[in-house]
Short mmCIF file of C-alpha atoms and ligand atoms in Angstrom, two decimals:
data_model
loop_
_atom_site.label_atom_id
_atom_site.label_comp_id
_atom_site.label_asym_id
_atom_site.label_seq_id
_atom_site.Cartn_x
_atom_site.Cartn_y
_atom_site.Cartn_z
CA UNK A 17 21.02 22.34 4.85
CA UNK A 18 18.47 21.02 7.38
CA UNK A 19 19.45 17.95 9.43
CA UNK A 20 17.90 14.89 7.77
CA UNK A 21 14.91 13.47 9.67
CA UNK A 22 15.85 10.04 10.96
CA UNK A 23 12.64 9.11 12.73
CA UNK A 24 9.01 9.23 11.59
CA UNK A 25 5.72 7.47 12.22
CA UNK A 26 3.81 5.50 9.58
CA UNK A 27 0.14 4.52 9.65
CA UNK A 28 -1.37 2.15 7.12
CA UNK A 29 -5.15 2.47 6.81
CA UNK A 30 -6.73 -0.63 5.34
CA UNK A 31 -10.24 -1.98 4.89
CA UNK A 32 -9.88 -4.31 7.89
CA UNK A 33 -7.09 -2.89 10.07
CA UNK A 34 -5.31 0.37 10.86
CA UNK A 35 -1.66 -0.32 11.67
CA UNK A 36 1.06 1.98 12.86
CA UNK A 37 4.67 1.94 13.99
CA UNK A 38 7.58 4.31 14.50
CA UNK A 39 10.21 3.89 11.79
CA UNK A 40 13.97 4.40 11.77
CA UNK A 41 14.49 6.06 8.40
CA UNK A 42 18.17 5.20 8.25
CA UNK A 43 17.54 1.47 8.23
CA UNK A 44 13.90 1.31 7.09
CA UNK A 45 12.93 -0.79 10.10
CA UNK A 46 10.38 -0.41 12.88
CA UNK A 47 11.90 1.25 15.93
CA UNK A 48 9.04 0.13 18.18
CA UNK A 49 6.24 -2.41 18.21
CA UNK A 50 3.60 -2.28 15.52
CA UNK A 51 0.07 -1.67 16.80
CA UNK A 52 -3.05 -2.77 14.92
CA UNK A 53 -6.58 -1.58 15.62
CA UNK A 54 -9.51 -2.96 13.59
CA UNK A 55 -10.94 -0.49 11.09
CA UNK A 56 -14.30 0.78 12.42
CA UNK A 57 -17.25 -0.97 10.72
CA UNK A 58 -18.46 2.36 9.46
CA UNK A 59 -15.12 3.75 8.35
CA UNK A 60 -16.09 7.44 8.15
CA UNK A 61 -13.39 10.14 8.38
CA UNK A 62 -14.35 10.90 12.00
CA UNK A 63 -14.23 7.23 13.08
CA UNK A 64 -10.92 6.53 11.30
CA UNK A 65 -9.27 9.72 12.59
CA UNK A 66 -10.30 8.77 16.14
CA UNK A 67 -8.48 5.43 15.65
CA UNK A 68 -5.41 7.30 14.35
CA UNK A 69 -5.52 9.40 17.54
CA UNK A 70 -5.87 6.27 19.69
CA UNK A 71 -2.96 4.67 17.91
CA UNK A 72 -0.66 7.68 18.28
CA UNK A 73 -1.53 7.91 21.97
CA UNK A 74 -0.13 4.42 22.52
CA UNK A 75 3.35 5.65 21.65
CA UNK A 76 5.32 8.07 23.70
CA UNK A 77 6.50 10.01 20.66
CA UNK A 78 7.33 13.69 20.51
CA UNK A 79 4.23 15.41 19.03
CA UNK A 80 6.46 16.96 16.38
CA UNK A 81 7.38 13.58 14.85
CA UNK A 82 6.40 13.51 11.15
CA UNK A 83 3.37 11.26 10.54
CA UNK A 84 2.52 9.64 7.20
CA UNK A 85 -0.81 7.98 6.43
CA UNK A 86 -1.60 5.55 3.66
CA UNK A 87 -5.06 5.12 2.15
CA UNK A 88 -6.48 2.36 -0.03
CA UNK A 89 -7.30 5.03 -2.62
CA UNK A 90 -5.51 7.53 -4.84
CA UNK A 91 -4.59 10.78 -3.08
CA UNK A 92 -4.91 13.76 -5.39
CA UNK A 93 -4.49 17.34 -4.09
CA UNK A 94 -4.60 15.96 -0.54
CA UNK A 95 -7.91 14.09 -0.90
CA UNK A 96 -9.53 10.89 -2.19
CA UNK A 97 -11.20 11.33 -5.60
CA UNK A 98 -12.77 7.86 -5.16
CA UNK A 99 -12.40 4.92 -2.82
CA UNK A 100 -13.30 1.25 -3.25
CA UNK A 101 -12.62 -0.28 0.18
CA UNK A 102 -13.40 2.48 2.74
CA UNK A 103 -16.53 4.50 3.56
CA UNK A 104 -17.67 6.65 0.64
CA UNK A 105 -17.87 9.73 2.88
CA UNK A 106 -14.06 10.05 2.51
CA UNK A 107 -14.52 11.23 -1.07
CA UNK A 108 -13.64 14.91 -1.39
CA UNK A 109 -12.39 15.26 2.23
CA UNK A 110 -9.06 17.05 2.74
CA UNK A 111 -7.15 14.44 4.76
CA UNK A 112 -4.59 16.76 6.40
CA UNK A 113 -7.33 19.20 7.36
CA UNK A 114 -9.65 16.63 8.98
CA UNK A 115 -6.76 15.14 10.98
CA UNK A 116 -5.52 18.57 12.03
CA UNK A 117 -9.01 19.72 13.11
CA UNK A 118 -9.61 16.61 15.20
CA UNK A 119 -6.15 15.77 16.55
CA UNK A 120 -4.13 18.96 16.11
CA UNK A 121 -1.44 16.99 14.24
CA UNK A 122 0.16 17.56 10.87
CA UNK A 123 0.17 14.55 8.57
CA UNK A 124 0.94 13.69 4.96
CA UNK A 125 -1.23 11.21 3.05
CA UNK A 126 -0.49 8.96 0.11
CA UNK A 127 -1.80 5.86 -1.62
CA UNK A 128 -0.98 2.56 0.13
CA UNK A 129 0.62 0.85 -2.87
CA UNK A 130 2.63 4.01 -3.67
CA UNK A 131 3.93 3.92 -0.09
CA UNK A 132 4.91 0.27 -0.54
CA UNK A 133 6.66 1.16 -3.82
CA UNK A 134 8.63 3.97 -2.16
CA UNK A 135 9.66 1.64 0.68
CA UNK A 136 10.79 -1.13 -1.67
CA UNK A 137 12.86 1.39 -3.66
CA UNK A 138 14.50 2.86 -0.57
CA UNK A 139 15.08 -0.31 1.44
CA UNK A 140 13.86 -3.40 -0.41
CA UNK A 141 13.42 -5.37 -3.62
CA UNK A 142 13.59 -2.40 -6.00
CA UNK A 143 16.59 -0.66 -4.43
CA UNK A 144 19.00 0.48 -7.13
CA UNK A 145 16.95 -1.14 -9.91
CA UNK A 146 17.04 0.98 -13.10
CA UNK A 147 14.21 1.23 -15.62
CA UNK A 148 10.51 0.58 -15.08
CA UNK A 149 9.53 -1.26 -11.91
CA UNK A 150 5.91 -2.19 -11.31
CA UNK A 151 4.95 -3.10 -7.76
CA UNK A 152 1.55 -4.68 -7.21
CA UNK A 153 0.01 -5.39 -3.82
CA UNK A 154 -2.41 -8.28 -3.60
CA UNK A 155 -4.86 -7.95 -0.72
CA UNK A 156 -8.46 -6.79 -0.28
CA UNK A 157 -7.91 -4.97 -3.56
CA UNK A 158 -5.01 -4.79 -5.99
CA UNK A 159 -2.75 -1.78 -5.60
CA UNK A 160 -0.02 -0.61 -7.94
CA UNK A 161 3.07 1.59 -7.83
CA UNK A 162 4.93 2.47 -11.02
CA UNK A 163 8.55 3.56 -10.59
CA UNK A 164 10.86 4.83 -13.29
CA UNK A 165 14.54 4.83 -12.29
CA UNK A 166 13.39 4.97 -8.66
CA UNK A 167 10.96 7.88 -9.17
CA UNK A 168 7.31 7.19 -8.45
CA UNK A 169 4.58 7.96 -10.98
CA UNK A 170 1.88 8.47 -8.31
CA UNK A 171 -1.68 7.17 -8.20
CA UNK A 172 -1.63 4.48 -10.86
CA UNK A 173 -4.75 2.39 -10.24
CA UNK A 174 -3.94 -0.80 -12.08
CA UNK A 175 -6.16 -2.87 -9.82
CA UNK A 176 -9.07 -1.28 -11.63
CA UNK A 177 -8.01 -2.17 -15.15
CA UNK A 178 -10.97 -3.62 -16.97
CA UNK A 179 -10.10 -7.12 -18.12
CA UNK A 180 -12.66 -9.26 -19.97
CA UNK A 181 -15.36 -6.87 -18.79
CA UNK A 182 -14.40 -7.15 -15.08
CA UNK A 183 -12.69 -4.79 -12.66
CA UNK A 184 -9.34 -6.63 -12.33
CA UNK A 185 -9.29 -6.69 -8.52
CA UNK A 186 -12.75 -8.23 -8.41
CA UNK A 187 -11.24 -11.31 -10.12
CA UNK A 188 -7.64 -11.50 -8.99
CA UNK A 189 -7.13 -9.98 -5.52
CA UNK A 190 -6.15 -12.30 -2.69
CA UNK A 191 -9.50 -11.52 -1.00
CA UNK A 192 -11.18 -13.08 -4.05
CA UNK A 193 -8.91 -16.13 -3.77
CA UNK A 194 -10.15 -16.56 -0.18
CA UNK A 195 -13.76 -15.73 -0.94
CA UNK A 196 -13.97 -18.22 -3.82
CA UNK A 197 -11.79 -20.73 -1.99
CA UNK A 198 -9.35 -21.00 -4.92
CA UNK A 199 -6.16 -23.03 -4.51
CA UNK A 200 -2.87 -21.19 -5.13
CA UNK A 201 -2.63 -23.00 -8.46
CA UNK A 202 -6.14 -22.02 -9.55
CA UNK A 203 -5.63 -18.43 -8.47
CA UNK A 204 -2.26 -18.16 -10.23
CA UNK A 205 -3.17 -19.85 -13.49
CA UNK A 206 -6.79 -18.74 -13.87
CA UNK A 207 -6.66 -15.21 -12.41
CA UNK A 208 -3.18 -13.78 -11.84
CA UNK A 209 -1.70 -14.93 -15.15
CA UNK A 210 -4.27 -12.94 -17.14
CA UNK A 211 -3.73 -9.92 -14.90
CA UNK A 212 0.05 -9.89 -15.29
CA UNK A 213 -0.21 -10.60 -19.05
CA UNK A 214 -2.33 -7.46 -19.34
CA UNK A 215 -0.07 -5.19 -17.29
CA UNK A 216 3.02 -6.45 -19.12
CA UNK A 217 1.39 -5.72 -22.45
CA UNK A 218 0.48 -2.19 -21.37
CA UNK A 219 3.63 -1.16 -19.44
CA UNK A 220 6.53 -3.47 -20.42
CA UNK A 221 8.08 -3.28 -16.94
CA UNK A 222 11.69 -4.40 -16.40
CA UNK A 223 10.81 -5.85 -13.01
CA UNK A 224 7.56 -6.82 -11.28
CA UNK A 225 7.49 -6.84 -7.47
CA UNK A 226 4.60 -8.54 -5.68
CA UNK A 227 3.61 -7.35 -2.21
CA UNK A 228 0.66 -7.58 0.15
CA UNK A 229 0.21 -10.05 3.02
CA UNK A 230 -0.08 -13.05 0.67
CA UNK A 231 3.44 -12.42 -0.67
CA UNK A 232 4.73 -14.33 2.39
CA UNK A 233 3.49 -17.42 0.49
CA UNK A 234 5.14 -16.33 -2.76
CA UNK A 235 6.76 -19.70 -3.44
CA UNK A 236 3.26 -21.19 -3.78
CA UNK A 237 2.19 -18.97 -6.68
CA UNK A 238 4.94 -16.80 -8.19
CA UNK A 239 6.80 -19.76 -9.78
CA UNK A 240 3.55 -20.70 -11.59
CA UNK A 241 3.40 -17.36 -13.42
CA UNK A 242 4.96 -16.86 -16.84
CA UNK A 243 6.09 -13.28 -17.36
CA UNK A 244 8.69 -11.66 -19.61
CA UNK A 245 10.07 -9.53 -16.78
CA UNK A 246 11.35 -11.17 -13.61
CA UNK A 247 8.57 -11.33 -11.00
CA UNK A 248 9.81 -11.29 -7.40
CA UNK A 249 8.32 -10.98 -3.90
CA UNK A 250 8.48 -7.71 -2.02
CA UNK A 251 11.07 -7.72 0.75
CA UNK A 252 9.17 -5.60 3.27
CA UNK A 253 5.89 -7.50 2.77
CA UNK A 254 3.04 -5.89 4.69
CA UNK A 255 5.39 -3.57 6.58
CA UNK A 256 6.03 -1.65 3.37
CA UNK A 257 2.99 0.65 3.68
CA UNK A 258 3.97 1.86 7.16
CA UNK A 259 7.62 2.27 6.21
CA UNK A 260 6.83 4.12 2.96
CA UNK A 261 4.37 6.43 4.74
CA UNK A 262 6.98 7.27 7.38
CA UNK A 263 9.62 7.85 4.68
CA UNK A 264 7.35 10.25 2.80
CA UNK A 265 6.48 12.12 6.02
CA UNK A 266 10.19 12.41 6.88
CA UNK A 267 10.99 13.72 3.41
CA UNK A 268 8.25 16.34 3.62
CA UNK A 269 9.41 17.45 7.07
CA UNK A 270 12.87 18.43 5.78
C1 BGC B 309 -7.62 1.09 -4.60
C2 BGC B 309 -6.16 1.47 -4.66
C3 BGC B 309 -5.40 0.71 -3.59
C4 BGC B 309 -5.66 -0.79 -3.69
C5 BGC B 309 -4.99 -1.57 -2.57
C6 BGC B 309 -7.77 -0.41 -4.70
O1 BGC B 309 -9.12 -0.76 -4.61
O2 BGC B 309 -8.35 1.73 -5.62
O3 BGC B 309 -5.99 2.85 -4.48
O4 BGC B 309 -4.01 0.96 -3.72
O5 BGC B 309 -7.04 -1.05 -3.65
O6 BGC B 309 -5.46 -1.18 -1.33
#
């Protein structure tokens, strides 16, 4: 049996920032400082891959370290079938190929919310939880990860459920809360409640985990929501994408 990989690098590509850190896979913690570089205004594959290169250069890591990348989009057969919050020129691009051509590095790619789900199962709020766990990330968009007895059903896109004729994330993401200047109470009762009612009706999860940057303020809005399943904050918060990406890269390297 191969020696388990204990160290990997995770990079979380978002609409506003690209963040990376080395991760200790035994503990699920950062083993070095996190670095954040703003996402280029025109977030084409070339521009984003250059930032990935810049980010990796800031760490003195062995070039053979497994690298995982998260995208704010589903990743099917190694590419993005569609993307809401990144340049449209990503659609149809083979992620591993474009990174390898430009940087000469091997990477694995996955959806950002799926990475967060994997991280919460391995090291966080969903560790050891049986049954159906639904993790949602509230940020620029709404991401989702569906886990059944700890196994991920990849690429669920529950931020794009159509609710009352609207794309759900265009009504209930935390970016919308900021844009429309909603209070936590207004956001929770007028937007999130409807969203979680809908996902509960469709998936009957046993546990709902809420991640994304805004989950640091969970006590301001989670107690206002009425759900059948317990609804709890993610433990790894906005570190979960990086940690999940590194975990997946480490798994693939074995
Ligand atoms: C994307 C998802 C992503 C979520 C959070 C949505 O707009 O379609 O793939 O997980 O945003 O970034």
